[in-house]
Amino acid sequence: MVRGSLVHAARLGAGTAAVIAVLGLSGCAFNPLSTFTTPTIDQIEHEAVTPAVSDDALVTPGILTVALDTSDAPQAMQDADGNLTGYAVDAARALASRMGLKVAFVDASSADSALGDKKADIFIGDINSTDGDISALGTCLYDAAAVFGKTSDGESLSVSTETLNTATLGVQTSSASQEALAKQSITANQKTFSNINECFEALESGEVDYVICDSTAGGYLARLMSQVSYVGTLETPSTLGVAGVAANDELCRAVSDALDGITVDGTLEAVHSVWYGTMPYDLTTKTVSGADVQSTDTGSGESASSDSSSEGASSEDKSSSQEGTITDDDINKLNS
């Protein structure tokens, strides 16, 4: 993808859920001799959106405060100017817009820590481990160990586990994707690299036939490579979910309805395409042929986090499921 097109797409992503008022001109006869002027910003009447919840249901009146892990790139990260950006950030903006609210963000590693202390109204992230006080309100992202390949004519790639077993695979050392390959009994020639960036460079150069990596990190990098595309998953996808405080029934209902709305009308999928390119939103629709798909407990911890974020992680977080490094330099190039 041309860099200018990517920057344009990124800007569109930040405003995907903006409310646009269409001014009708019906009933006015067109006079080609009359003077036609473009209205000023002050003259445009924007559609008023009534907030979906009362101020009492919010941590801060009129604002949907969203907690997320700001080190979980490319779902949430800082751009070259230090601004918070990413798929989950844009999804949250779309959600807040649908609810008629402004949006604010706080950093949190779990739903329990963010919502239990009333730091935020909702949490977007891995919500598999929560107590009874937290309600799961829906899914906004799928993630799994996935296969990416290179095409010469932009055709759709289709591979099987048998194909992979005879190919050269690029994979990050000691990663969750290596574990996924082992579970599928794929014993192909593996070339290991220190991060996913190097894997994709090897794919572009022809050093490897396919890259096996976290789907979100792979989709994020592949969108810049016109001949590299998503092939399929090797496991049942984990999910990035939205959670709220169970006792706050008013807010939970409103968030759930808004999430359904932006999913059904295509808004969420449009945001997804900005961040992950042509990779499908629902990863359950395309699995590598021959893969024995089973539920996995690796979650979405196989992330593309920046170097600075990795340094701040605990030793427990730096397990084999922690995969991929999209470096600060890469992110700066993407946003330049």
Tab-separated table of N, CA, C and O in Angstrom, residues 256-296:
chain	number	residue	atom	x	y	z
A	256	SER	N	-24.020	-2.499	25.281
A	256	SER	CA	-24.300	-3.706	24.504
A	256	SER	C	-25.074	-3.375	23.235
A	256	SER	O	-24.767	-3.876	22.148
A	257	ASP	N	-26.076	-2.503	23.355
A	257	ASP	CA	-26.879	-2.099	22.197
A	257	ASP	C	-26.020	-1.336	21.184
A	257	ASP	O	-26.143	-1.539	19.972
A	258	ALA	N	-25.170	-0.439	21.684
A	258	ALA	CA	-24.315	0.352	20.793
A	258	ALA	C	-23.305	-0.541	20.078
A	258	ALA	O	-23.031	-0.358	18.885
A	259	LEU	N	-22.767	-1.519	20.794
A	259	LEU	CA	-21.804	-2.447	20.193
A	259	LEU	C	-22.480	-3.271	19.105
A	259	LEU	O	-21.907	-3.484	18.020
A	260	ASP	N	-23.697	-3.715	19.379
A	260	ASP	CA	-24.461	-4.437	18.353
A	260	ASP	C	-24.675	-3.548	17.135
A	260	ASP	O	-24.563	-4.003	15.989
A	261	GLY	N	-24.971	-2.278	17.392
A	261	GLY	CA	-25.248	-1.338	16.305
A	261	GLY	C	-24.066	-1.123	15.380
A	261	GLY	O	-24.199	-1.189	14.153
A	262	ILE	N	-22.876	-0.872	15.962
A	262	ILE	CA	-21.708	-0.603	15.113
A	262	ILE	C	-21.165	-1.880	14.471
A	262	ILE	O	-20.409	-1.819	13.506
A	263	THR	N	-21.582	-3.028	14.991
A	263	THR	CA	-21.207	-4.298	14.371
A	263	THR	C	-22.102	-4.579	13.173
A	263	THR	O	-21.632	-4.909	12.085
A	264	VAL	N	-23.405	-4.424	13.356
A	264	VAL	CA	-24.372	-4.724	12.298
A	264	VAL	C	-24.256	-3.759	11.127
A	264	VAL	O	-24.352	-4.171	9.961
A	265	ASP	N	-24.023	-2.461	11.400
A	265	ASP	CA	-24.004	-1.493	10.301
A	265	ASP	C	-22.660	-1.401	9.585
A	265	ASP	O	-22.487	-0.617	8.659
A	266	GLY	N	-21.683	-2.212	10.017
A	266	GLY	CA	-20.407	-2.257	9.319
A	266	GLY	C	-19.350	-1.287	9.814
A	266	GLY	O	-18.219	-1.288	9.313
A	267	THR	N	-19.691	-0.459	10.802
A	267	THR	CA	-18.724	0.506	11.309
A	267	THR	C	-17.497	-0.179	11.884
A	267	THR	O	-16.356	0.191	11.597
A	268	LEU	N	-17.721	-1.207	12.701
A	268	LEU	CA	-16.609	-1.896	13.355
A	268	LEU	C	-15.718	-2.584	12.323
A	268	LEU	O	-14.481	-2.568	12.431
A	269	GLU	N	-16.327	-3.155	11.302
A	269	GLU	CA	-15.547	-3.824	10.258
A	269	GLU	C	-14.737	-2.805	9.455
A	269	GLU	O	-13.618	-3.092	9.016
A	270	ALA	N	-15.301	-1.596	9.270
A	270	ALA	CA	-14.571	-0.551	8.557
A	270	ALA	C	-13.340	-0.114	9.340
A	270	ALA	O	-12.262	0.087	8.776
A	271	VAL	N	-13.497	0.018	10.658
A	271	VAL	CA	-12.355	0.363	11.507
A	271	VAL	C	-11.318	-0.755	11.452
A	271	VAL	O	-10.105	-0.511	11.385
A	272	HIS	N	-11.794	-1.985	11.462
A	272	HIS	CA	-10.913	-3.150	11.398
A	272	HIS	C	-10.069	-3.129	10.118
A	272	HIS	O	-8.862	-3.420	10.150
A	273	SER	N	-10.669	-2.773	8.999
A	273	SER	CA	-9.946	-2.771	7.728
A	273	SER	C	-8.858	-1.702	7.689
A	273	SER	O	-7.847	-1.862	7.003
A	274	VAL	N	-9.060	-0.616	8.431
A	274	VAL	CA	-8.041	0.432	8.500
A	274	VAL	C	-6.785	-0.089	9.183
A	274	VAL	O	-5.662	0.159	8.742
A	275	TRP	N	-6.970	-0.848	10.264
A	275	TRP	CA	-5.832	-1.293	11.074
A	275	TRP	C	-5.249	-2.625	10.625
A	275	TRP	O	-4.059	-2.876	10.818
A	276	TYR	N	-6.083	-3.506	10.043
A	276	TYR	CA	-5.606	-4.846	9.703
A	276	TYR	C	-5.762	-5.181	8.225
A	276	TYR	O	-5.670	-6.349	7.835
A	277	GLY	N	-6.034	-4.186	7.408
A	277	GLY	CA	-6.092	-4.387	5.968
A	277	GLY	C	-7.192	-5.331	5.534
A	277	GLY	O	-8.328	-5.251	6.001
A	278	THR	N	-6.846	-6.263	4.642
A	278	THR	CA	-7.842	-7.160	4.059
A	278	THR	C	-8.122	-8.388	4.915
A	278	THR	O	-8.945	-9.229	4.532
A	279	MET	N	-7.446	-8.517	6.047
A	279	MET	CA	-7.727	-9.655	6.925
A	279	MET	C	-9.176	-9.586	7.394
A	279	MET	O	-9.636	-8.531	7.829
A	280	PRO	N	-9.941	-10.669	7.296
A	280	PRO	CA	-11.365	-10.615	7.670
A	280	PRO	C	-11.572	-10.308	9.144
A	280	PRO	O	-10.747	-10.664	9.986
A	281	TYR	N	-12.678	-9.634	9.436
A	281	TYR	CA	-13.000	-9.297	10.816
A	281	TYR	C	-13.240	-10.565	11.633
A	281	TYR	O	-12.690	-10.738	12.718
A	282	ASP	N	-14.068	-11.455	11.103
A	282	ASP	CA	-14.404	-12.693	11.801
A	282	ASP	C	-13.447	-13.802	11.367
A	282	ASP	O	-13.581	-14.359	10.278
A	283	LEU	N	-12.473	-14.118	12.202
A	283	LEU	CA	-11.459	-15.105	11.844
A	283	LEU	C	-11.969	-16.543	11.895
A	283	LEU	O	-11.255	-17.469	11.491
A	284	THR	N	-13.179	-16.738	12.383
A	284	THR	CA	-13.732	-18.094	12.423
A	284	THR	C	-14.172	-18.557	11.037
A	284	THR	O	-14.503	-19.729	10.843
A	285	THR	N	-14.167	-17.642	10.061
A	285	THR	CA	-14.668	-17.973	8.728
A	285	THR	C	-13.600	-18.554	7.818
A	285	THR	O	-13.909	-19.045	6.738
A	286	LYS	N	-12.325	-18.492	8.224
A	286	LYS	CA	-11.268	-18.994	7.345
A	286	LYS	C	-10.162	-19.652	8.169
A	286	LYS	O	-9.312	-18.986	8.755
A	287	THR	N	-10.197	-20.989	8.215
A	287	THR	CA	-9.205	-21.779	8.931
A	287	THR	C	-8.378	-22.560	7.924
A	287	THR	O	-8.889	-22.979	6.879
A	288	VAL	N	-7.107	-22.735	8.203
A	288	VAL	CA	-6.238	-23.497	7.316
A	288	VAL	C	-6.775	-24.920	7.182
A	288	VAL	O	-7.078	-25.585	8.179
A	289	SER	N	-6.915	-25.381	5.954
A	289	SER	CA	-7.445	-26.720	5.695
A	289	SER	C	-6.581	-27.784	6.375
A	289	SER	O	-5.354	-27.764	6.284
A	290	GLY	N	-7.252	-28.698	7.074
A	290	GLY	CA	-6.552	-29.780	7.754
A	290	GLY	C	-6.199	-29.479	9.192
A	290	GLY	O	-5.762	-30.371	9.928
A	291	ALA	N	-6.391	-28.235	9.613
A	291	ALA	CA	-6.055	-27.865	10.989
A	291	ALA	C	-7.076	-28.443	11.955
A	291	ALA	O	-8.282	-28.382	11.722
A	292	ASP	N	-6.595	-29.017	13.030
A	292	ASP	CA	-7.444	-29.552	14.087
A	292	ASP	C	-7.728	-28.402	15.039
A	292	ASP	O	-6.971	-28.141	15.967
A	293	VAL	N	-8.815	-27.690	14.763
A	293	VAL	CA	-9.118	-26.466	15.499
A	293	VAL	C	-9.726	-26.791	16.846
A	293	VAL	O	-10.773	-27.423	16.941
A	294	GLN	N	-9.059	-26.337	17.886
A	294	GLN	CA	-9.532	-26.525	19.248
A	294	GLN	C	-9.388	-25.225	20.008
A	294	GLN	O	-8.603	-24.355	19.630
A	295	SER	N	-10.140	-25.110	21.083
A	295	SER	CA	-10.026	-23.922	21.916
A	295	SER	C	-8.627	-23.861	22.499
A	295	SER	O	-8.027	-24.880	22.823
A	296	THR	N	-8.126	-22.639	22.627
A	296	THR	CA	-6.775	-22.462	23.154
A	296	THR	C	-6.787	-21.450	24.271
A	296	THR	O	-7.599	-20.537	24.286
